[in-house]
mmCIF file of C-alpha atoms and ligand atoms in Angstrom:
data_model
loop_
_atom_site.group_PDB
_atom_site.id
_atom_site.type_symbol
_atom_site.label_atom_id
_atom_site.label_comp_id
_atom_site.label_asym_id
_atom_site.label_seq_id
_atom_site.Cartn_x
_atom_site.Cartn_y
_atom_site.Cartn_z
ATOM 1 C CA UNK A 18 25.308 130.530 147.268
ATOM 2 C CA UNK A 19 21.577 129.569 147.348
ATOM 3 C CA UNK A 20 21.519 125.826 148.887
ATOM 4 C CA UNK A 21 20.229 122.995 145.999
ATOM 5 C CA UNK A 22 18.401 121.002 148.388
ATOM 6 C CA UNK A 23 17.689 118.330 146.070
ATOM 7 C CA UNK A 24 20.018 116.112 144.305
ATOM 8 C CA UNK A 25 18.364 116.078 140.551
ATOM 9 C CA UNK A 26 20.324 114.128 137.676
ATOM 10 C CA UNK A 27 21.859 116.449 135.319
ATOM 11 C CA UNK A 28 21.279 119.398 137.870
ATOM 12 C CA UNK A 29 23.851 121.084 139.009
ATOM 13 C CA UNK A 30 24.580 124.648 140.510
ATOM 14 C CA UNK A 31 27.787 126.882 140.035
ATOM 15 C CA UNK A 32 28.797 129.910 140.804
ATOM 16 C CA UNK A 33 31.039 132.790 138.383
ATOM 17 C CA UNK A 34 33.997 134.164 139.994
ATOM 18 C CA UNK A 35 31.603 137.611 139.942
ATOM 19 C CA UNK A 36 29.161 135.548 142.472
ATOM 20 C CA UNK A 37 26.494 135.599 139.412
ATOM 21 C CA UNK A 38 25.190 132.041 140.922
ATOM 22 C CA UNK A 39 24.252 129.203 137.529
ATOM 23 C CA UNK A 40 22.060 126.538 137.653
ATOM 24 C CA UNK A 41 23.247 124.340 134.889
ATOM 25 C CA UNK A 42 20.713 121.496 133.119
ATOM 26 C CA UNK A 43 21.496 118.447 130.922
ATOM 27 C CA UNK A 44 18.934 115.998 129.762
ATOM 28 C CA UNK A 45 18.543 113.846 126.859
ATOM 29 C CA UNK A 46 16.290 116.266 125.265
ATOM 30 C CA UNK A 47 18.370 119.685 125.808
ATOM 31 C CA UNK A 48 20.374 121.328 127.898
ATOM 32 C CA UNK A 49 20.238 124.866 129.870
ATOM 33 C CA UNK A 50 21.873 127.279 131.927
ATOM 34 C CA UNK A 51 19.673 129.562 134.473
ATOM 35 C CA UNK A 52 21.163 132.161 136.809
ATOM 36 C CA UNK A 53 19.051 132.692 140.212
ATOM 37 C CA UNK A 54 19.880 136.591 139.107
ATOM 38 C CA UNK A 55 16.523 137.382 137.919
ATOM 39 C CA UNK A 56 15.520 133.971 137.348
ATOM 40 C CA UNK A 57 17.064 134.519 133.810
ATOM 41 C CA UNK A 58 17.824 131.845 131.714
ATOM 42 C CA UNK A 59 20.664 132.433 129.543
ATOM 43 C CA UNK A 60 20.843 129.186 127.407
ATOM 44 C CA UNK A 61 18.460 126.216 126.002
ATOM 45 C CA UNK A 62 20.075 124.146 123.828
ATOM 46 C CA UNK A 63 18.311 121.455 122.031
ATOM 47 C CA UNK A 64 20.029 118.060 121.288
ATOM 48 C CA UNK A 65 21.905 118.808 117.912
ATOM 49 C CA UNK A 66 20.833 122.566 117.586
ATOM 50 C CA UNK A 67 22.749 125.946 118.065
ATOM 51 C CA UNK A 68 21.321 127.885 121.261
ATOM 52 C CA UNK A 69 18.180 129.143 120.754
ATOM 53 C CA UNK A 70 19.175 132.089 123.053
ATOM 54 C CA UNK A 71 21.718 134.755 122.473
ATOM 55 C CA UNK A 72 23.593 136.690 124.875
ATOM 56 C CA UNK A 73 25.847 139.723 124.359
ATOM 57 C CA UNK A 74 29.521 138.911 124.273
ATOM 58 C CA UNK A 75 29.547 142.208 126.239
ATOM 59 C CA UNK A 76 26.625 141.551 128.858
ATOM 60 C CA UNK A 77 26.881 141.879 132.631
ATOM 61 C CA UNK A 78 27.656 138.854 134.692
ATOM 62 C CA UNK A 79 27.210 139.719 137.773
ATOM 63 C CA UNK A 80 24.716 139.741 140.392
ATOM 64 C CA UNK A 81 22.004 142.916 140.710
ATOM 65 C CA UNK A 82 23.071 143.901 137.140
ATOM 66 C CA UNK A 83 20.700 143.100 134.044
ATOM 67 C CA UNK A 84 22.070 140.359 131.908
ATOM 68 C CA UNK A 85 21.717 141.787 127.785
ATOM 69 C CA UNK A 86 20.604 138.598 126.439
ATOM 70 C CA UNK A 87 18.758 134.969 127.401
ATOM 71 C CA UNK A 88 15.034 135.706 128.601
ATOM 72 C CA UNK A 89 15.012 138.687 131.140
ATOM 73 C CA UNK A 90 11.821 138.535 133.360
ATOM 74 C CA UNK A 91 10.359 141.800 133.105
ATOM 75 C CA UNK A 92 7.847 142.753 135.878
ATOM 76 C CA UNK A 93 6.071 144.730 137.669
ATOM 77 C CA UNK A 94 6.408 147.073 134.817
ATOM 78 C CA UNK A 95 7.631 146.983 131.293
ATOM 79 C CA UNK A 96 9.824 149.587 129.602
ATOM 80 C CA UNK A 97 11.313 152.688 131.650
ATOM 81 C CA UNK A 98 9.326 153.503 134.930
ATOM 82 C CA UNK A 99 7.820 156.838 135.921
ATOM 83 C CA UNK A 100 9.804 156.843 138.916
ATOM 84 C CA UNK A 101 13.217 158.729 138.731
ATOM 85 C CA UNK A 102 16.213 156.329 138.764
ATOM 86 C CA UNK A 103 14.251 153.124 138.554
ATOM 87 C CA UNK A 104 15.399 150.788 136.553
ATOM 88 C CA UNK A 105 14.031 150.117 133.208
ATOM 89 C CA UNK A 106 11.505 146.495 132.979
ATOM 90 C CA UNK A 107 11.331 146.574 136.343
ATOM 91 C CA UNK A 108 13.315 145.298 139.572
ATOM 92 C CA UNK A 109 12.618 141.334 139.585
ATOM 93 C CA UNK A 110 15.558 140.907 136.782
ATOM 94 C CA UNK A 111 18.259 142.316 139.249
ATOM 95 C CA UNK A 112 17.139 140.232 142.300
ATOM 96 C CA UNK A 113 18.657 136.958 143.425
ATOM 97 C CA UNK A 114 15.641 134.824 142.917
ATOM 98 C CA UNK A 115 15.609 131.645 145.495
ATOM 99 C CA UNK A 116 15.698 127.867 144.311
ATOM 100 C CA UNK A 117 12.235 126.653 145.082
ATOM 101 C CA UNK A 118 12.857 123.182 143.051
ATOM 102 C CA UNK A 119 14.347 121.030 140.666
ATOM 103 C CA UNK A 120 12.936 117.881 139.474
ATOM 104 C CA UNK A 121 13.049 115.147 136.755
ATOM 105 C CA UNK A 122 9.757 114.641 135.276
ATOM 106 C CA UNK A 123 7.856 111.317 133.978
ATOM 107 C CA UNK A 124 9.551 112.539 130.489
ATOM 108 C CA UNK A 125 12.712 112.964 131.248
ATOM 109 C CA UNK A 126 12.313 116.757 131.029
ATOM 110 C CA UNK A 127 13.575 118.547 133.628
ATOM 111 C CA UNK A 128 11.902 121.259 135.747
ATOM 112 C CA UNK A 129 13.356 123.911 137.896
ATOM 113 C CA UNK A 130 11.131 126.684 139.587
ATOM 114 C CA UNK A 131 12.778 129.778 140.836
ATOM 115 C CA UNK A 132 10.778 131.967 143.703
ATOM 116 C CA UNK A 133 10.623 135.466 144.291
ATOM 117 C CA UNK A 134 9.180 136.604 147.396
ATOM 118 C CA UNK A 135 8.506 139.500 149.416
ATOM 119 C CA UNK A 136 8.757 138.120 152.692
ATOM 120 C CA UNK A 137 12.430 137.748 151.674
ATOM 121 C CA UNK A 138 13.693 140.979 152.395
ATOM 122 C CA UNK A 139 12.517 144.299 151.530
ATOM 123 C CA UNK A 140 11.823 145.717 147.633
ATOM 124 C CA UNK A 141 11.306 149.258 148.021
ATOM 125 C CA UNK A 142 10.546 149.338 144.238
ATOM 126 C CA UNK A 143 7.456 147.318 144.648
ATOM 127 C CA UNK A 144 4.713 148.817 146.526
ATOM 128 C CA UNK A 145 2.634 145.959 147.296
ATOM 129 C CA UNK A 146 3.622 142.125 148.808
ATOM 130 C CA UNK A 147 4.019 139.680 146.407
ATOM 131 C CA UNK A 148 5.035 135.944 145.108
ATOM 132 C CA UNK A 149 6.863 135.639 141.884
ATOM 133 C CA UNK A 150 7.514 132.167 140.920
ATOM 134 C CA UNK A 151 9.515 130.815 136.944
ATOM 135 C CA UNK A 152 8.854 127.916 136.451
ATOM 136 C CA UNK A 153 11.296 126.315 133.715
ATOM 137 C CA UNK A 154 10.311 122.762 132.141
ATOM 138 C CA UNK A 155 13.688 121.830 129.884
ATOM 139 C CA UNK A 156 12.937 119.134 127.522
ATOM 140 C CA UNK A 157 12.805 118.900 123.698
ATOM 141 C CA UNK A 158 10.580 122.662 124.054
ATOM 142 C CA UNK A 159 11.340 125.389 126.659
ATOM 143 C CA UNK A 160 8.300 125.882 128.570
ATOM 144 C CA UNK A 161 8.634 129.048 131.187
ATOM 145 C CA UNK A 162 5.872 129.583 133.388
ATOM 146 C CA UNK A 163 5.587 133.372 135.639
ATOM 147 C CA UNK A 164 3.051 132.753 138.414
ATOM 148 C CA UNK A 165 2.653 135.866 139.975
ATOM 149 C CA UNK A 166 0.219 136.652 143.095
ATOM 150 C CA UNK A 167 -0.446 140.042 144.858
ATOM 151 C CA UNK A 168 -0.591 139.271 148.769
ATOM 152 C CA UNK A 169 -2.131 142.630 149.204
ATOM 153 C CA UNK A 170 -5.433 143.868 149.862
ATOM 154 C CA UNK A 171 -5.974 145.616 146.812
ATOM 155 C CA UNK A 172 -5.673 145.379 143.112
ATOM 156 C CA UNK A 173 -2.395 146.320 141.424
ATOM 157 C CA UNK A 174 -1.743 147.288 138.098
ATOM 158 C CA UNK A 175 1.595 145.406 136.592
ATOM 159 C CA UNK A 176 2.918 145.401 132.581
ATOM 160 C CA UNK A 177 5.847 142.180 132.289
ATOM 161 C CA UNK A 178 7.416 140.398 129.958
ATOM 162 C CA UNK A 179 9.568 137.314 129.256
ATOM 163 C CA UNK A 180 11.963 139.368 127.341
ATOM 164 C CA UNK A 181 13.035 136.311 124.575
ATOM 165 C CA UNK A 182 16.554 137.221 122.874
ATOM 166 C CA UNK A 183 16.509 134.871 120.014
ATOM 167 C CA UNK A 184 19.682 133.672 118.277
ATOM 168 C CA UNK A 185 19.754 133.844 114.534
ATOM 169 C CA UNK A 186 22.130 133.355 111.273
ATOM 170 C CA UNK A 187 21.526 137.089 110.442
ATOM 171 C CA UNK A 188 18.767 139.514 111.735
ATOM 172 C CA UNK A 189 18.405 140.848 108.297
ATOM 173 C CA UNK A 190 17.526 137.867 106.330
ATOM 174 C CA UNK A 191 15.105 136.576 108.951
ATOM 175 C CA UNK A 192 11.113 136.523 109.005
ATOM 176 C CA UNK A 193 9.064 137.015 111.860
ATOM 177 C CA UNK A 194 5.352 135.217 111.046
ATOM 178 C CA UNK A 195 1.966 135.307 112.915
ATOM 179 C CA UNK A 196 1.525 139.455 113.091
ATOM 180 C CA UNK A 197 0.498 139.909 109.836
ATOM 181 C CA UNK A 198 -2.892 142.371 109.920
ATOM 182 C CA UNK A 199 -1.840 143.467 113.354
ATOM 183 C CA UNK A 200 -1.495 147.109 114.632
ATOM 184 C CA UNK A 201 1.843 147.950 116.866
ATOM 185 C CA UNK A 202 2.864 151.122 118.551
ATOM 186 C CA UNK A 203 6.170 152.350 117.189
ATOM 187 C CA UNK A 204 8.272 152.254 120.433
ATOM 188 C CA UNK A 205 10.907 153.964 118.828
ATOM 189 C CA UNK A 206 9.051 156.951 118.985
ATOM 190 C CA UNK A 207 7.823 156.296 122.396
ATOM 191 C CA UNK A 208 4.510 157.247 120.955
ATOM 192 C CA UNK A 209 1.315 156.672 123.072
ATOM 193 C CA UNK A 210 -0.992 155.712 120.016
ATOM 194 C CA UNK A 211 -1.169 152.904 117.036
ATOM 195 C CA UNK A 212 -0.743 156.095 114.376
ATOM 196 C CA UNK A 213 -2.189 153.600 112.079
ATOM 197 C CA UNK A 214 0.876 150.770 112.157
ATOM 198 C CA UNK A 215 -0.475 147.614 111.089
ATOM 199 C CA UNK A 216 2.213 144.876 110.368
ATOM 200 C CA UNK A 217 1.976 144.111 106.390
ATOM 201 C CA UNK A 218 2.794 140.592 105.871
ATOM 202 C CA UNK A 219 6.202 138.979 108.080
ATOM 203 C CA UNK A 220 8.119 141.314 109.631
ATOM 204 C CA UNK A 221 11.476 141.482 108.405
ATOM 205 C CA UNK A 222 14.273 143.879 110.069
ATOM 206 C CA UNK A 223 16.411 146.250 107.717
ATOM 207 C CA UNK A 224 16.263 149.512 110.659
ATOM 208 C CA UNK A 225 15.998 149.750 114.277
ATOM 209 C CA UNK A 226 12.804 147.785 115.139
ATOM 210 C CA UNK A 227 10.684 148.426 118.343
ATOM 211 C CA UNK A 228 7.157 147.525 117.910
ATOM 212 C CA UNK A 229 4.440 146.477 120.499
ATOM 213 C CA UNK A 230 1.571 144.397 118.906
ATOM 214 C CA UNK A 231 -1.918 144.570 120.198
ATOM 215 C CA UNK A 232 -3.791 142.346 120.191
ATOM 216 C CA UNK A 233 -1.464 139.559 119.815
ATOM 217 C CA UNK A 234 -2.825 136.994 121.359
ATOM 218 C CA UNK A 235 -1.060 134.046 119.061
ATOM 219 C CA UNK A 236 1.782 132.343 118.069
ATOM 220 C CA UNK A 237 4.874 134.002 116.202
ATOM 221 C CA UNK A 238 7.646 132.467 114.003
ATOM 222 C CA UNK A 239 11.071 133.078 113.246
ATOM 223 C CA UNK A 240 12.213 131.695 110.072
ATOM 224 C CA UNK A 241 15.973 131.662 109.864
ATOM 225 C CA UNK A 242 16.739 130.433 106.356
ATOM 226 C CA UNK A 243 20.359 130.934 107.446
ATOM 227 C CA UNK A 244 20.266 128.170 109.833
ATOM 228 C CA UNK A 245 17.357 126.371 107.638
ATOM 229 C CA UNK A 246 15.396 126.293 111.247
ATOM 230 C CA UNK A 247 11.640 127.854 112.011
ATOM 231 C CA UNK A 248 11.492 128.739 115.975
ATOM 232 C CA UNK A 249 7.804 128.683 116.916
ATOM 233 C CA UNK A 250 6.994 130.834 120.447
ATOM 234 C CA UNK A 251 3.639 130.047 121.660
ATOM 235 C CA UNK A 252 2.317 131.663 124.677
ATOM 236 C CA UNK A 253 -0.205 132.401 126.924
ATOM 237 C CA UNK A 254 -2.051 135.567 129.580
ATOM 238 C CA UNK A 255 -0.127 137.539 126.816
ATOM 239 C CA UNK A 256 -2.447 140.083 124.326
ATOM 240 C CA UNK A 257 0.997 141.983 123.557
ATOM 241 C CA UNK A 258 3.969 140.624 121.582
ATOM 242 C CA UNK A 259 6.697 142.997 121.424
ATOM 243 C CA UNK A 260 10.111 142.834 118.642
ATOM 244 C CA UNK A 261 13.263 144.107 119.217
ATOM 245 C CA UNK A 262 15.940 144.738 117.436
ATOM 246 C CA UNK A 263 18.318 148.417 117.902
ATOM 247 C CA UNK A 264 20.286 147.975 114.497
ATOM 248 C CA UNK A 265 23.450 150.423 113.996
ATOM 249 C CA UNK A 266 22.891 153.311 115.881
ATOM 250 C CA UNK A 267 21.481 152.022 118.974
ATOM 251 C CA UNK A 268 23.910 149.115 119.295
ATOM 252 C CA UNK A 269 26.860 151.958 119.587
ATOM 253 C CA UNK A 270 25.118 153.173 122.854
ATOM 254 C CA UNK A 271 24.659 150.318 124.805
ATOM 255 C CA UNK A 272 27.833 149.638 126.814
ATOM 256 C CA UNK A 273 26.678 146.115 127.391
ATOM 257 C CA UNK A 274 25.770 145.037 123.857
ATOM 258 C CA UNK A 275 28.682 144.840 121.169
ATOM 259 C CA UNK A 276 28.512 147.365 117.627
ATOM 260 C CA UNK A 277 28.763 144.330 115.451
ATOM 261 C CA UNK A 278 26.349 142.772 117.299
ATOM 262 C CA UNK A 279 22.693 143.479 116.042
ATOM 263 C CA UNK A 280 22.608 140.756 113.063
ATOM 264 C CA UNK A 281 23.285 137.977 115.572
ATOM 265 C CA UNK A 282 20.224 138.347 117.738
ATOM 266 C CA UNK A 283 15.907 139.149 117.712
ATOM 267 C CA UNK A 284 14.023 139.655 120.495
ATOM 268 C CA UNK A 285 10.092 138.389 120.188
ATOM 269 C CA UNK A 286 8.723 139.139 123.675
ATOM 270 C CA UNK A 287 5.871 137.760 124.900
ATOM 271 C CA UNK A 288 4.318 140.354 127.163
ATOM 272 C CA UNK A 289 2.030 142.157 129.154
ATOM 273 C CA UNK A 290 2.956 145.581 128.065
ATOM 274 C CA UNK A 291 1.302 149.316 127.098
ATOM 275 C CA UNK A 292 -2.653 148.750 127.306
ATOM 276 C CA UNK A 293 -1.931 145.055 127.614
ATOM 277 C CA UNK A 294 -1.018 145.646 131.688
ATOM 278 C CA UNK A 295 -2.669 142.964 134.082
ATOM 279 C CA UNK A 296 -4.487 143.774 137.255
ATOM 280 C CA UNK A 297 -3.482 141.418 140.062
ATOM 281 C CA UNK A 298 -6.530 141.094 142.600
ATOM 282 C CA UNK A 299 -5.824 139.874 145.815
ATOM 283 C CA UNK A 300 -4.592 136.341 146.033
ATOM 284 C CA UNK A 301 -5.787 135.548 142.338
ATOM 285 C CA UNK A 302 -2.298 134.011 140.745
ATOM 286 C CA UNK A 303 -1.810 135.553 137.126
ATOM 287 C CA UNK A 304 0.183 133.265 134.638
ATOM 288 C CA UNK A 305 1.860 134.444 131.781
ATOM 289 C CA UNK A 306 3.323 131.767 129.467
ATOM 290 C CA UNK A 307 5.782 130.864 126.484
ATOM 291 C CA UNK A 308 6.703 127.367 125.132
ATOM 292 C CA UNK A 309 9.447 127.969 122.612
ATOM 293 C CA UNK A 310 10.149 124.942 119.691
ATOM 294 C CA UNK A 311 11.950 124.441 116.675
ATOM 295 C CA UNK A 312 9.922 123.350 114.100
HETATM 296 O O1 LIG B 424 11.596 145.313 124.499
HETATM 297 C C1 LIG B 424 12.165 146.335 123.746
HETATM 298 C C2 LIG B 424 12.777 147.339 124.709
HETATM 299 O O2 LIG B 424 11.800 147.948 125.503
HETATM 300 C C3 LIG B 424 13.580 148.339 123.885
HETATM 301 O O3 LIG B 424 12.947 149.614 123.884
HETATM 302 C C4 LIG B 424 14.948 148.352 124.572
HETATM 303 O O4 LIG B 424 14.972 149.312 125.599
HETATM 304 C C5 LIG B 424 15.009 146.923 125.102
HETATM 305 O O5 LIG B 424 13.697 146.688 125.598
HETATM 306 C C6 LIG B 424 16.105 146.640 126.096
HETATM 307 O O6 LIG B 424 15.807 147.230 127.318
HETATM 308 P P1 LIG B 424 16.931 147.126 128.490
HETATM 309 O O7 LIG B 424 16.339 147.854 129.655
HETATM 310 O O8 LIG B 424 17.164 145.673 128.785
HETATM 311 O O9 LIG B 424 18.165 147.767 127.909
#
């Protein structure tokens, strides 16, 4: 069990009877649960609201596996790897990230940075040394913060994402705003091009949806008439916005994501992914952002 050095109000740390380790948050604003597997929040709950996260009913709890729901941190690479038996969006999910801080700020929001290092133990998967930090601010918005540095001595070339499973009324009677005009590859068809996609207006989901925007620099919107609530995701260091959802078909083949449950959940990623990949320099920290509200 990673030591909480610091004795935070409304910060406390538990552990699953599968070892999956929780950091649990309660303020006046909101309150959050955050495993130190992957850094991967799994709940923010503003005062009076449902979750704005959704996990499966059948995800993973347990340490080194992916957790199918909440905000996986995707990185150094997004979507499948190249490399035979790697896992897919990347290695930093399935690692026990260490408890760098937790503090109660000026406004009563509370912020808790999880670290990722690489003079921690070994990461065959990565290639190059490296500092990871998440950096969560819970107050009446979810700010996360991924502050990554390459200690090497040259560039590298990484794709990431904060992976965003959004909770919803029903996926099909949703609207995701702020891509209208904007082309997206069709990830379905793991093609390599735009083949001419350009998003038409909201998206709305009635199919399997798996679209990467570019350029999509700005905000996006989910409007859930269902729950009569508009989730705003702002970001930043992101050009790529990617949405998720596998409908029928792919729902049956995930062992760790129910059949039933595809209406309950949306993910709008914000992301360095496809042509939108970063190069780290030496030393120079790259942040990528999201601040997610209800409006
Ligand atoms: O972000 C969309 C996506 O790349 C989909 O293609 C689907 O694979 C999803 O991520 C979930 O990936 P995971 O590796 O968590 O099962």
């Amino acid at each position: 069990m990673s030591k909480l050095k610091f004795d935070v109000p409304g910060v406390t740390l538990s552990a699953l009877p599968s070892g999956l380790e929780i950091l649990s948050v309660t303020n006046k604003f909101a309150s959050a649960k955050i495993s130190t597997n992957g850094a991967h929040i799994i709940s923010y709950v503003p005062a009076g609201e449902k979750d704005l996260l959704w996990v499966s009913k059948k995800s993973h709890m347990t340490p080194g596996k992916p957790i199918r729901g909440g905000v996986p941190v995707c990185w150094p690479w997004f979507g499948s790897s190249d490399k035979q038996g790697w896992p897919g969006h990347g290695f930093a999910r399935l690692e026990t990230w260490e408890i760098a801080e937790a503090a109660t700020l000026d406004s009563g929001a509370t912020r808790v940075v999880l670290k990722l290092d690489s003079s921690m133990r070994e990461f065959p998967m990565s290639g190059f040394p490296f500092t990871l930090h998440m950096i969560f601010t819970v107050g009446s918005t979810l700010e996360m913060t991924l502050v990554m540095v390459n200690k090497g001595e040259k560039p590298v070339t990484v794709g990431c994402a904060l992976h965003t499973y959004f909770a919803v009324s029903d996926a099909r009677k949703i609207a995701v705003s702020g891509l209208d005009g904007i082309g997206y590859f069709d990830y379905r068809v793991k093609t390599t091009k735009f083949d001419g996609n350009v998003q038409k207006g909201d998206l709305k989901i009635a199919e399997e949806v798996d679209y990467v925007y570019f350029p999509a620099p700005g905000a996006t919107e989910i409007v859930d008439p269902g729950w009569g609530r508009i989730v705003k995701i702002e970001k930043s260091g992101s050009e790529s916005t990617v949405v998720w959802n596998p409908w029928i078909e792919k729902s049956k083949v995930m062992p760790d994501y129910g059949d039933e449950e595809y209406p309950e959940m949306v993910c709008v990623e914000c992301a360095n992914a496809k042509c939108d990949q970063r190069v780290l320099q030496p030393g120079i920290p790259n942040i990528l952002t999201q601040k997610l509200s209800l409006r």
